[in-house]
Coordinates of C-alpha atoms in Angstrom, one line a residue:
Chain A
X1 CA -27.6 112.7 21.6
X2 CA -25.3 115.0 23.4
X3 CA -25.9 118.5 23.3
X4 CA -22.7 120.3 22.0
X5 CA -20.1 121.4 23.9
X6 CA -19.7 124.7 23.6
X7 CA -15.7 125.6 22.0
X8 CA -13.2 127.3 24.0
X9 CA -13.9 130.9 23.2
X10 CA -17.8 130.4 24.1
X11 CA -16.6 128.9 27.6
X12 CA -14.1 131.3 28.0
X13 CA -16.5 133.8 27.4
X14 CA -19.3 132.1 29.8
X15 CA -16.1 131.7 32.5
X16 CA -15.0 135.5 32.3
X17 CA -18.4 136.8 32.3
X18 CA -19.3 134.6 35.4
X19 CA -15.6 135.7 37.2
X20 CA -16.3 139.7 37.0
X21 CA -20.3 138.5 38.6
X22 CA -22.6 138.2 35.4
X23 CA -24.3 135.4 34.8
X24 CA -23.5 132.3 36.8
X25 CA -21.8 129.5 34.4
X26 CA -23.7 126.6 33.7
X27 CA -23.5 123.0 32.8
X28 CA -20.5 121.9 34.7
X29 CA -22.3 119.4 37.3
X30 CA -23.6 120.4 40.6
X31 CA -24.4 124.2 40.9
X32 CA -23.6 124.4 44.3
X33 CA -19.9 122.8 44.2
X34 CA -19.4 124.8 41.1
X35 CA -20.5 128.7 42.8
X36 CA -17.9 127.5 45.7
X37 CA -14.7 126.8 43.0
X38 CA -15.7 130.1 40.8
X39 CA -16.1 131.9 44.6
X40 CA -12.1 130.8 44.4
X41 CA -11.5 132.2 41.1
X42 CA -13.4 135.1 41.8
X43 CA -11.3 136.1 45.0
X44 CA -8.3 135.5 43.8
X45 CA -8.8 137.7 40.3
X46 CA -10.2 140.7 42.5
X47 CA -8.2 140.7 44.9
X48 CA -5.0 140.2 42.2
X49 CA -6.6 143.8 40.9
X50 CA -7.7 145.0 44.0
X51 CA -3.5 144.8 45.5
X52 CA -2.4 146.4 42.0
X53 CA -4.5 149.4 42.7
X54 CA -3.8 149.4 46.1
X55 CA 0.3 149.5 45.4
X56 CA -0.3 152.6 42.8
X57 CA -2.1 154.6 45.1
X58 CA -1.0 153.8 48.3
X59 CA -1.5 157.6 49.2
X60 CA -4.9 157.7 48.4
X61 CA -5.2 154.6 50.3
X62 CA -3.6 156.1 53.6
X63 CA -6.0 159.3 53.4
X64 CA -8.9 157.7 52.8
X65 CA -8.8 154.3 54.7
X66 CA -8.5 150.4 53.3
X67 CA -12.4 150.2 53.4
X68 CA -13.2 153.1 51.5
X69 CA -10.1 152.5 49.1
X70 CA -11.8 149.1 48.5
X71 CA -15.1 150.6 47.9
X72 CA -14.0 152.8 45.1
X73 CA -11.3 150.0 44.0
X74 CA -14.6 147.9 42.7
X75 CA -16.5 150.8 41.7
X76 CA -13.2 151.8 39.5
X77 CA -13.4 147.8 38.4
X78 CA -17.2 148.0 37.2
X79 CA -16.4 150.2 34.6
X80 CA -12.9 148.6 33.4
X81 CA -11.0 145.5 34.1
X82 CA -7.0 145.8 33.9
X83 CA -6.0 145.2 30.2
X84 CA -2.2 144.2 30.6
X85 CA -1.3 141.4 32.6
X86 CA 1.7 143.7 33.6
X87 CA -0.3 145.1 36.5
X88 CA 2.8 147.2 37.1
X89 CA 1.0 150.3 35.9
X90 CA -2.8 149.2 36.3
X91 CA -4.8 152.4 37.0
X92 CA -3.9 155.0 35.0
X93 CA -7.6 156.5 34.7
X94 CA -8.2 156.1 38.6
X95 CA -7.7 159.8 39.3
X96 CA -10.5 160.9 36.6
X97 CA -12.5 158.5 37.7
X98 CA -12.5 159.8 41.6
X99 CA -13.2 163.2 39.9
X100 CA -16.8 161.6 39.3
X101 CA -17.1 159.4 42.4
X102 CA -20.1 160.3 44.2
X103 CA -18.7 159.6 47.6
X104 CA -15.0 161.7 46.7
X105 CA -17.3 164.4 45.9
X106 CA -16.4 166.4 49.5
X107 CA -12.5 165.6 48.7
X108 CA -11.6 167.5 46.7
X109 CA -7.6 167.4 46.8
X110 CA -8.0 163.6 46.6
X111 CA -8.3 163.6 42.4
X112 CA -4.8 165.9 43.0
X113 CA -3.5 163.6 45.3
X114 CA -4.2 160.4 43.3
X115 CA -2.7 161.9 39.7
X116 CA 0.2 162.2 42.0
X117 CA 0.4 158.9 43.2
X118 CA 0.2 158.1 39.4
X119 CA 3.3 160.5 37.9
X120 CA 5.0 158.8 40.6
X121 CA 4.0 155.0 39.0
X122 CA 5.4 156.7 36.0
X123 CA 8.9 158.1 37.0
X124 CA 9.3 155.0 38.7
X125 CA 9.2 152.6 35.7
X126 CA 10.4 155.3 33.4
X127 CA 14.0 154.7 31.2
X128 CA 17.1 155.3 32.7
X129 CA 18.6 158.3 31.2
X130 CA 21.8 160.8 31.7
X131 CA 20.5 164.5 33.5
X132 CA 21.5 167.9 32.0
X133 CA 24.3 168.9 34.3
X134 CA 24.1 173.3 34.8
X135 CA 27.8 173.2 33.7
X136 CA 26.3 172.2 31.0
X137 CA 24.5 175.4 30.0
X138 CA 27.6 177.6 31.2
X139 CA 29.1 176.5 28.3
X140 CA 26.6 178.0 26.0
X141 CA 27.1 181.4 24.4
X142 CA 24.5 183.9 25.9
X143 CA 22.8 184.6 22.7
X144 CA 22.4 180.8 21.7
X145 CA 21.3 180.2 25.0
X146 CA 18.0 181.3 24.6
X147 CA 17.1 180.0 21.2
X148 CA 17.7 175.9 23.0
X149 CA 14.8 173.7 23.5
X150 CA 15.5 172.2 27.1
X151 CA 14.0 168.8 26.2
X152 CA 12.1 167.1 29.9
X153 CA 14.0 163.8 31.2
X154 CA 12.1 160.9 30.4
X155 CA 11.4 160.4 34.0
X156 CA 9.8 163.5 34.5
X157 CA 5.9 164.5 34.9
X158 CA 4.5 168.0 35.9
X159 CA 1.2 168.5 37.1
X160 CA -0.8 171.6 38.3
X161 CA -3.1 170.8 40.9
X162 CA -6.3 173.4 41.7
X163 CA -6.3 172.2 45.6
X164 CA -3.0 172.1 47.5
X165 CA -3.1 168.0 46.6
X166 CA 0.9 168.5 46.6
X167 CA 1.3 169.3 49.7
X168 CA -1.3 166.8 50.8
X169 CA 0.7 164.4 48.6
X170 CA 3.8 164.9 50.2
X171 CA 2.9 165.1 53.9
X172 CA 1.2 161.3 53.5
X173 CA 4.2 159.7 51.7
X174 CA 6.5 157.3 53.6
X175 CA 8.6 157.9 55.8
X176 CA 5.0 157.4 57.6
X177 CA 4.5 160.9 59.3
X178 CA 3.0 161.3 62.9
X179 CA -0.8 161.3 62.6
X180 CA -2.4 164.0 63.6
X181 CA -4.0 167.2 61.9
X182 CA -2.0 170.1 59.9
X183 CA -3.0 173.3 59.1
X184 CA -2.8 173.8 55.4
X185 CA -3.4 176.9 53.7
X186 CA -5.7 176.0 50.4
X187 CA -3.9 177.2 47.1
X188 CA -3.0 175.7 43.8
X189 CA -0.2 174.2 43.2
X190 CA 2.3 172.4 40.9
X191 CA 5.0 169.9 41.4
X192 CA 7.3 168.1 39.1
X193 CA 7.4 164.5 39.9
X194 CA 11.0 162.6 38.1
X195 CA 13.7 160.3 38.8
X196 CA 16.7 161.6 37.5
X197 CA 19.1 158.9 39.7
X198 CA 17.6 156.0 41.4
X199 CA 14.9 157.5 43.3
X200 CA 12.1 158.9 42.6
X201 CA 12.1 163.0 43.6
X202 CA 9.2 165.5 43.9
X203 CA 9.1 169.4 43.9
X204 CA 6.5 171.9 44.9
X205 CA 6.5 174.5 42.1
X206 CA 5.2 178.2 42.0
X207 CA 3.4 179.2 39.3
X208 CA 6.2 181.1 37.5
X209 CA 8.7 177.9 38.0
X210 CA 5.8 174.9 36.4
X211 CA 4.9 177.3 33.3
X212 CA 8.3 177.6 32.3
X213 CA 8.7 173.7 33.0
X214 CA 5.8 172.8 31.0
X215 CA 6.5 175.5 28.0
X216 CA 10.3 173.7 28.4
X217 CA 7.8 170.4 28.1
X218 CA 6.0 171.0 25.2
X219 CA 8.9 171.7 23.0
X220 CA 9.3 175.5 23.2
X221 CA 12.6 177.4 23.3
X222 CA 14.0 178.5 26.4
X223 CA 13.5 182.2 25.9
X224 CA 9.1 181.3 25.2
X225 CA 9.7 179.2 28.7
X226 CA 11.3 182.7 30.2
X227 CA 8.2 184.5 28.5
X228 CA 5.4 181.6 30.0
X229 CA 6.7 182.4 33.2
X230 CA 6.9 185.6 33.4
X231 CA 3.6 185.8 32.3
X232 CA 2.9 184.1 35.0
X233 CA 4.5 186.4 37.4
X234 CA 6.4 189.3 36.1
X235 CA 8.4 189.6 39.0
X236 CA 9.3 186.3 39.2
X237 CA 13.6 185.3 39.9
X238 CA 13.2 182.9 36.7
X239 CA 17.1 182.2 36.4
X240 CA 17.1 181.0 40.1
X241 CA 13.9 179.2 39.5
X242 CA 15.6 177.9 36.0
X243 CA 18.9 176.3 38.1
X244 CA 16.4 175.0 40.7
X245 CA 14.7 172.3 37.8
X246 CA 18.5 171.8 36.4
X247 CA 19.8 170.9 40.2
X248 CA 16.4 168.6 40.4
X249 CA 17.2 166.6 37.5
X250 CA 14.4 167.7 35.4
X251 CA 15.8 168.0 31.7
X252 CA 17.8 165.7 30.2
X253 CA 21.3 166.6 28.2
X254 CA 21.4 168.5 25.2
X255 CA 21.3 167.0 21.9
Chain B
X1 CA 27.5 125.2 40.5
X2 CA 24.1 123.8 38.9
X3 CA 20.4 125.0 40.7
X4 CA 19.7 122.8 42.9
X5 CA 16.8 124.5 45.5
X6 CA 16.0 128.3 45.4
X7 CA 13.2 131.0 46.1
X8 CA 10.6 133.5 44.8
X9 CA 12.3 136.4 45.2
X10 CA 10.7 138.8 47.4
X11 CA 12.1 142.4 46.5
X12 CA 11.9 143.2 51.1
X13 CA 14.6 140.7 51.0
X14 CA 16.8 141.8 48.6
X15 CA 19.6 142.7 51.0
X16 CA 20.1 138.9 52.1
X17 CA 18.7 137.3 49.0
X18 CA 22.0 139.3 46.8
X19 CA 24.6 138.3 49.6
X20 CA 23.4 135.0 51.2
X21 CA 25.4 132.3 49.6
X22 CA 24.4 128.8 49.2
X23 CA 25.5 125.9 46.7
X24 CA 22.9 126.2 43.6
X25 CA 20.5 129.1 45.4
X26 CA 18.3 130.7 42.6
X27 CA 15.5 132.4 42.6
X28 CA 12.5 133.0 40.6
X29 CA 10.4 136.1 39.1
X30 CA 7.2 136.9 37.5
X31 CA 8.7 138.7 34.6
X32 CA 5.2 140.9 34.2
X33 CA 6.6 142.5 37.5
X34 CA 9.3 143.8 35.4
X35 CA 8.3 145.0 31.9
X36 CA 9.0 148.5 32.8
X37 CA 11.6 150.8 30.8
X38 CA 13.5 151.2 33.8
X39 CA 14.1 152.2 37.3
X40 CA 14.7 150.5 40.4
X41 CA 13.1 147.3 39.9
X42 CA 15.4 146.2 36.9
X43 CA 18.3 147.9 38.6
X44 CA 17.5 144.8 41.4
X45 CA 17.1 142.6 39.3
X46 CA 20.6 143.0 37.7
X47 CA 22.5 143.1 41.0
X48 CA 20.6 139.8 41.8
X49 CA 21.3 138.4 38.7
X50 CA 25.2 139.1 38.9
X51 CA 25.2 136.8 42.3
X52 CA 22.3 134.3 41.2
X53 CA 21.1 132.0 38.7
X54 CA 17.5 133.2 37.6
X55 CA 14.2 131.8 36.1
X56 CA 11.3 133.7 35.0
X57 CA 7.8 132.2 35.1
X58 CA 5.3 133.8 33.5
X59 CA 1.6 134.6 34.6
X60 CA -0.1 136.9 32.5
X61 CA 0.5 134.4 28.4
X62 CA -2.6 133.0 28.9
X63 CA -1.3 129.9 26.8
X64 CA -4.6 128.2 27.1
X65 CA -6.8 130.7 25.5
X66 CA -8.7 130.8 22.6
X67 CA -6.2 132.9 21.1
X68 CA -2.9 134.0 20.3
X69 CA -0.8 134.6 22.8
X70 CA -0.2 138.7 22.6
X71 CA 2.7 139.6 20.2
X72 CA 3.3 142.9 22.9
X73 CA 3.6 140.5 25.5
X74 CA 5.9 138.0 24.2
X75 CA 8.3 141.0 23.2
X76 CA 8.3 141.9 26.3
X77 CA 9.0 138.9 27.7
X78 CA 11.6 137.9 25.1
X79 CA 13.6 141.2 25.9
X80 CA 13.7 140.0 29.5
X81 CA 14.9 136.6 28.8
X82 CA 17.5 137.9 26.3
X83 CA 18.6 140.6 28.9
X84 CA 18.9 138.2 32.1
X85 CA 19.7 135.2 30.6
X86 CA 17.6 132.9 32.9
X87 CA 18.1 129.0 33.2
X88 CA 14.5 128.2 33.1
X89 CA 11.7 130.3 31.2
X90 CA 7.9 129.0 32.3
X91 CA 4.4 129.7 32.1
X92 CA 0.9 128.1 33.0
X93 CA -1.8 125.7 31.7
X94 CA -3.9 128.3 32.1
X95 CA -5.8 131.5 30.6
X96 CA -6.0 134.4 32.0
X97 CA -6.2 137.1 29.4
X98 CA -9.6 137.6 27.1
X99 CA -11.7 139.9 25.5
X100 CA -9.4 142.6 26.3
X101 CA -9.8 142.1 30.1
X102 CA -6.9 140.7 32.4
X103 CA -8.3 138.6 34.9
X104 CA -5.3 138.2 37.8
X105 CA -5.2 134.7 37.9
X106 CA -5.1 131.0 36.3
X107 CA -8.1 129.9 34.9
X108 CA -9.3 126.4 34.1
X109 CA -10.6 124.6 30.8
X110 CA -12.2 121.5 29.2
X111 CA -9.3 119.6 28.3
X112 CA -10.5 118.7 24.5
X113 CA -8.6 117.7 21.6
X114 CA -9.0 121.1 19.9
X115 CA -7.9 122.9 23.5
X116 CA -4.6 120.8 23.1
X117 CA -4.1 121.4 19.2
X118 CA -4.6 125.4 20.4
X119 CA -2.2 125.2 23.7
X120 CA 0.2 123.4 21.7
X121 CA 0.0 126.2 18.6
X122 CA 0.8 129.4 21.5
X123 CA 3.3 127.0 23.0
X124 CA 5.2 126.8 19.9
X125 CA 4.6 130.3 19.1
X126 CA 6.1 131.8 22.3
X127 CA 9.1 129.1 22.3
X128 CA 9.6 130.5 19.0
X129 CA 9.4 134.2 19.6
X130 CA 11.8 133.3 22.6
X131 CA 14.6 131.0 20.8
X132 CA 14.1 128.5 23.6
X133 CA 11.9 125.9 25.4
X134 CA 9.7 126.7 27.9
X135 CA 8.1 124.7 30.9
X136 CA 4.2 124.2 31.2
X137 CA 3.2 124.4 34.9
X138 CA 0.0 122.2 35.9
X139 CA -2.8 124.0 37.6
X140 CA -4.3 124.2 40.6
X141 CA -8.1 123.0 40.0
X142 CA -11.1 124.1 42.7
X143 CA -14.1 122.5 40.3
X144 CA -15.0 119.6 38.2
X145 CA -15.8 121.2 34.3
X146 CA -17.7 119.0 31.7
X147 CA -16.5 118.6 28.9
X148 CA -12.6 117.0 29.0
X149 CA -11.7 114.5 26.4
X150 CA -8.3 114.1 27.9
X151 CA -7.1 113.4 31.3
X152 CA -4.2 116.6 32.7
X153 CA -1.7 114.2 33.0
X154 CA -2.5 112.7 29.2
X155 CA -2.6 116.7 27.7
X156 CA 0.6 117.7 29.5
X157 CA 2.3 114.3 28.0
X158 CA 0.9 115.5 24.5
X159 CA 1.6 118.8 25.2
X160 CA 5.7 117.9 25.8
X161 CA 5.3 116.0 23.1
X162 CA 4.0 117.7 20.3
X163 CA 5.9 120.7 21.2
X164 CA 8.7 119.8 23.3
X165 CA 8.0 121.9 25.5
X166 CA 9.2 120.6 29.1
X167 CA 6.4 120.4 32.5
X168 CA 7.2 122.4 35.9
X169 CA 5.5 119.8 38.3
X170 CA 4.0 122.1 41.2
X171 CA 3.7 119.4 44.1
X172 CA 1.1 121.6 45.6
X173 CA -1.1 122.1 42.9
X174 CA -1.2 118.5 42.3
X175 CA -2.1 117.8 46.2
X176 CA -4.9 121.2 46.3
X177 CA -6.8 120.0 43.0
X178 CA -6.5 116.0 43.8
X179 CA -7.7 116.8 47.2
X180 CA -10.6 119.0 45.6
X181 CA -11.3 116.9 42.6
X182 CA -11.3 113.2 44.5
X183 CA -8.4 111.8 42.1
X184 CA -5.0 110.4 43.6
X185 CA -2.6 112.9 43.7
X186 CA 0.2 110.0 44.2
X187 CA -1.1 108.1 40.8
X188 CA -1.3 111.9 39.2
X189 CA 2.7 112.0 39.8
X190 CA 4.1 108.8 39.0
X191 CA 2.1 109.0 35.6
X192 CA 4.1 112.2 34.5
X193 CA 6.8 112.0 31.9
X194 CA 10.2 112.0 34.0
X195 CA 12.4 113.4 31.4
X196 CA 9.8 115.8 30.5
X197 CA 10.3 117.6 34.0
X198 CA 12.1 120.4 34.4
X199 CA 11.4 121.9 37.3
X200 CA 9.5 121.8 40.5
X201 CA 7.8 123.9 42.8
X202 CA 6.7 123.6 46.5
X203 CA 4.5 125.9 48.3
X204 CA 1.7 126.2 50.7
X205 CA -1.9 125.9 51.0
X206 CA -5.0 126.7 52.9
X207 CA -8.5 125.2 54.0
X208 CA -11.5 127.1 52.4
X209 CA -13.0 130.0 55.1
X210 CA -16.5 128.5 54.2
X211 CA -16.1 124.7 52.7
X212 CA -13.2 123.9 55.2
X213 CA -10.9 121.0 53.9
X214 CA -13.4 119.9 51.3
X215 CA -11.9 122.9 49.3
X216 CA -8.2 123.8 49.6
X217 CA -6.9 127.4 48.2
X218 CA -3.7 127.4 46.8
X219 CA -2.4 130.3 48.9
X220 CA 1.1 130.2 48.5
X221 CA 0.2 131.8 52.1
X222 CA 1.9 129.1 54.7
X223 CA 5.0 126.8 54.8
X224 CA 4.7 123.9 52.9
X225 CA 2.8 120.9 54.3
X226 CA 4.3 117.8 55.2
X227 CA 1.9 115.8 52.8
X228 CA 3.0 117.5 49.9
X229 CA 7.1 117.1 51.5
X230 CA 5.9 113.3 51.2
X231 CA 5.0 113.5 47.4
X232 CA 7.6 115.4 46.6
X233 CA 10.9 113.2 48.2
X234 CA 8.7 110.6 46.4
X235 CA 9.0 111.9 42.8
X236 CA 12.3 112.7 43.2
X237 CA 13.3 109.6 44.5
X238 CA 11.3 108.3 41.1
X239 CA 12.5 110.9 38.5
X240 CA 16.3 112.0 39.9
X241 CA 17.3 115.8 40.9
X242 CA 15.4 118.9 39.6
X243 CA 15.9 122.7 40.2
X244 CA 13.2 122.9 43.1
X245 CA 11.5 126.4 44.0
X246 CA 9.4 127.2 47.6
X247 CA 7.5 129.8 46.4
X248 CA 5.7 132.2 49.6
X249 CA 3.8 135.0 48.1
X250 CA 1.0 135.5 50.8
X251 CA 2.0 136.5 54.9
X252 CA 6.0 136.7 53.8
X253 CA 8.3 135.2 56.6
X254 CA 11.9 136.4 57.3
X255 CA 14.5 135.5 54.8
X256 CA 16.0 133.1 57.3
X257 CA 12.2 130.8 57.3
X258 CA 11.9 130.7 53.4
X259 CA 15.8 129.9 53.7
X260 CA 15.2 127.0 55.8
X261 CA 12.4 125.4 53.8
X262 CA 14.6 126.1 50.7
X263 CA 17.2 123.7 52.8
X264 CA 15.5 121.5 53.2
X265 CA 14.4 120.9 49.3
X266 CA 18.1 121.1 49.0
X267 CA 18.7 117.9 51.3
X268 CA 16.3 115.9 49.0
X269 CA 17.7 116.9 46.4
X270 CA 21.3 115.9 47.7
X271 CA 20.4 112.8 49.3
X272 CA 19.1 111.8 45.6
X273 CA 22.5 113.1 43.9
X274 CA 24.5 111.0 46.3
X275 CA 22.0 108.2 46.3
X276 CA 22.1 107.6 42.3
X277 CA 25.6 108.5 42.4
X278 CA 26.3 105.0 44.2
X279 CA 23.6 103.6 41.7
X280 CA 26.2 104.0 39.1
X281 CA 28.8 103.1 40.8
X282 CA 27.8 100.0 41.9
X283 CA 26.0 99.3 38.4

């Protein structure tokens, strides 16, 4: 009598498990002929995740090289296979995950560097929506103008880095720079990553500039965002730094 | 103007892909590439659109697992298809999605009874949650599994006609898993379901690094080979015109090479026009 085949699921289950390089799948004919098709399979799924990755963080990639990229690529897919067959934005916990990779553990702008890489993913799939114009705010009555909640375009992500990852960031993007070594002073920094219009666009903020962003970000009324950042630094030009997000796109319009 | 022959559309060409003209160009997408909220990509996809006839064929369903084919998903998808009103919606006779892992690519299955009665059930359910038919692609095959009740010519006939769904015939994959599986890739095609077909793809293929011709990859990685030309004018010649796709995914050529392949699918595809044409005229 036949033993049972087993149902879909359990061969699914015995296929997957075999793909990502448990244990080898059995009872299919000759072992040899059937290690060389799942060798197939098995190329063809890592490197499908392997190119995803490589796409989101093709900074990362050009600091740290294809072969170490690829290292921590299948380090990153030990602990979790992509779960959306939309591999658009596959990755998302890649930057924490450098953060505890034993061999980033001297880089330490590259965690910076790859949550970069990732706001940029983000504005770049992120809706289309209309960008609060400064003529705009003119409009306002002074007194009104600081009770408004300047709500963040969808598009937009900040993100305060403790290494100078931003400027890092923004030396290795395309157009491809000359290769070579520049000094670069080590400092926090923020940046506001958004795409207002077609393209994505970044900004290097100071640290009066990124609090009143993010208080602007988490719903607060202008004049708290004017107070956050000149917390920050009291002697800071906040209605220059204020036009400078408007002119970069970074709210959208008021309701 | 009805398809005739067209292209995967590679975004590096978009320039020529939106302005070239030719009688019945289309081209094709993987709509996962574009289930974004917006941006660029959909902002292509649109201007393309505008000049070109477009089909989207799915990767990521996973029709043929033991499962339901993901409600998110199909939403997704069905916004797209709704939004670019493509000519041709397909997918694969394949899994690719389980357990809550995405495995990037098209994975086989014992072809039981209760495998069909399953691919037939998420067939039905994503032609349902789309408001149309869609086409079944065959696979590409690198193993014999134990197991099959049915032959892949017998399911994809029961598939059609259970659910109505329609077949996309890839030439290729019928050439890369007869060659791999020792079965006639020439019997494989004239036992398919001519009306069933909807479409047909073309692509390229490679030798295993290690196995050598024994084991062929389907690369989508080099022009298509004259073998597969052979079956295809062959199956045309059998089953009349259908909108043909060269799909290049791997070591991308210029514009002008995928062009000229696409060409030459479209001279087939003429030469059987005209050719059936006279049939009828002469009946």
């Amino acid at each position: 009598m036949r033993p049972s085949m087993p149902d879909l699921a359990q061969f699914q289950d015995a296929f997957a498990a075999a793909l990502r390089g448990g244990e080898p799948l059995r009872g299919h004919g000759d072992p040899a002929r059937l290690e060389a098709g799942m060798s197939v399979y098995r190329n063809t799924t890592f490197k499908g995740a392997l190119d995803a990755l490589r796409a989101n963080y093709s900074t990362v990639e050009r600091l740290v090289g294809t072969e170490w990229f690829t290292a921590s690529a299948y380090a990153f897919l030990d602990i979790g296979w992509p779960s959306d067959p939309s591999l658009v934005a596959f990755g998302e916990h890649y930057p924490d995950f450098l953060g505890f990779f034993e061999p980033a553990r001297s880089l330490a702008y590259l965690p910076g560097v790859a949550r970069l890489d990732r706001a940029w993913t983000e504005a770049h799939v992120a809706s289309d929506a209309p960008v609060l114009e400064a003529s705009r705010l003119a409009a306002i009555e002074p007194e009104a103008l600081l009770d408004l909640r300047l709500r963040l375009h969808p598009s937009a992500r900040l993100a305060w880095c403790r290494s100078p990852a931003p400027t890092i960031w923004r030396l290795n993007r395309p157009p491809a720079p000359e290769p070579g070594e520049v000094e670069i002073p080590w400092r926090e920094e923020g940046t506001a990553i958004a795409r207002p219009y077609a393209q994505v666009e970044f900004m290097i903020l100071d640290p009066a500039a990124f609090d009143l962003a993010d208080a602007c970000r988490r719903g607060e009324t202008l004049g708290q965002a004017v107070e956050a950042g000149l917390a920050a630094e009291p002697d800071a030009a906040l209605t220059r730094y204020l036009a400078d997000l408007i002119g970069f796109g970074l709210f959208q319009p008021l309701s | 103007m009805r398809p005739t022959a067209g292209l995967g559309f590679k975004p590096e060409h978009f320039d020529e892909a939106h302005a070239r003209r030719a009688a019945g160009l289309w081209f094709e997408v993987h709509p996962e590439n574009y289930m974004v909220d917006g941006g660029p990509r959909l902002a292509m996809l649109e201007a393309l659109r505008g000049e070109h006839p477009l089909s989207l064929h799915g990767v990521g369903l996973s029709l043929a697992a033991a499962a339901d084919p993901d409600p998110r998903h199909l939403e997704r998808l069905r916004v797209l298809a709704d939004r670019f009103e493509p000519f041709v919606v397909s997918e694969h006779l394949a899994w690719s999605a389980w357990g809550g892992n995405y495995h990037p690519d098209l994975l086989p299955f014992p072809r039981t009874e209760a495998a069909l009665a399953r691919v037939a059930r998420n067939v039905e359910r994503t032609q349902d949650a789309l408001g149309r038919r869609i086409l079944i692609e065959n696979p590409s095959l690198y193993m014999p599994l134990d197991g099959h009740e049915l032959g892949e010519v017998e399911f994809l006939t029961a598939l059609s006609r259970r659910t109505g769904c329609g077949l996309l015939v890839d030439v290729n994959n019928v050439y890369v898993s007869a060659n791999n599986l020792g079965f006639s890739a020439r019997d494989y095609l004239d036992a398919l379901p001519a009306a069933a077909i909807g479409e047909i793809h073309l692509a390229g293929h490679a030798a295993d690094a290690r196995h050598g011709a024994d084991l062929l990859i389907d690369t989508h990685g080099a022009p298509v080979a004259e073998p597969v030309w052979s079956l295809y004018a062959r199956l045309v010649a059998r089953i009349g015109v259908r909108p043909t796709l060269i799909e290049r995914d791997e070591d991308v050529p210029a514009f002008a090479d995928l062009m000229a392949e696409r060409d030459r699918a479209a001279e087939v595809l003429l030469g059987e026009a005209i050719r059936s044409a006279h049939e009828t005229v002469d009946a």
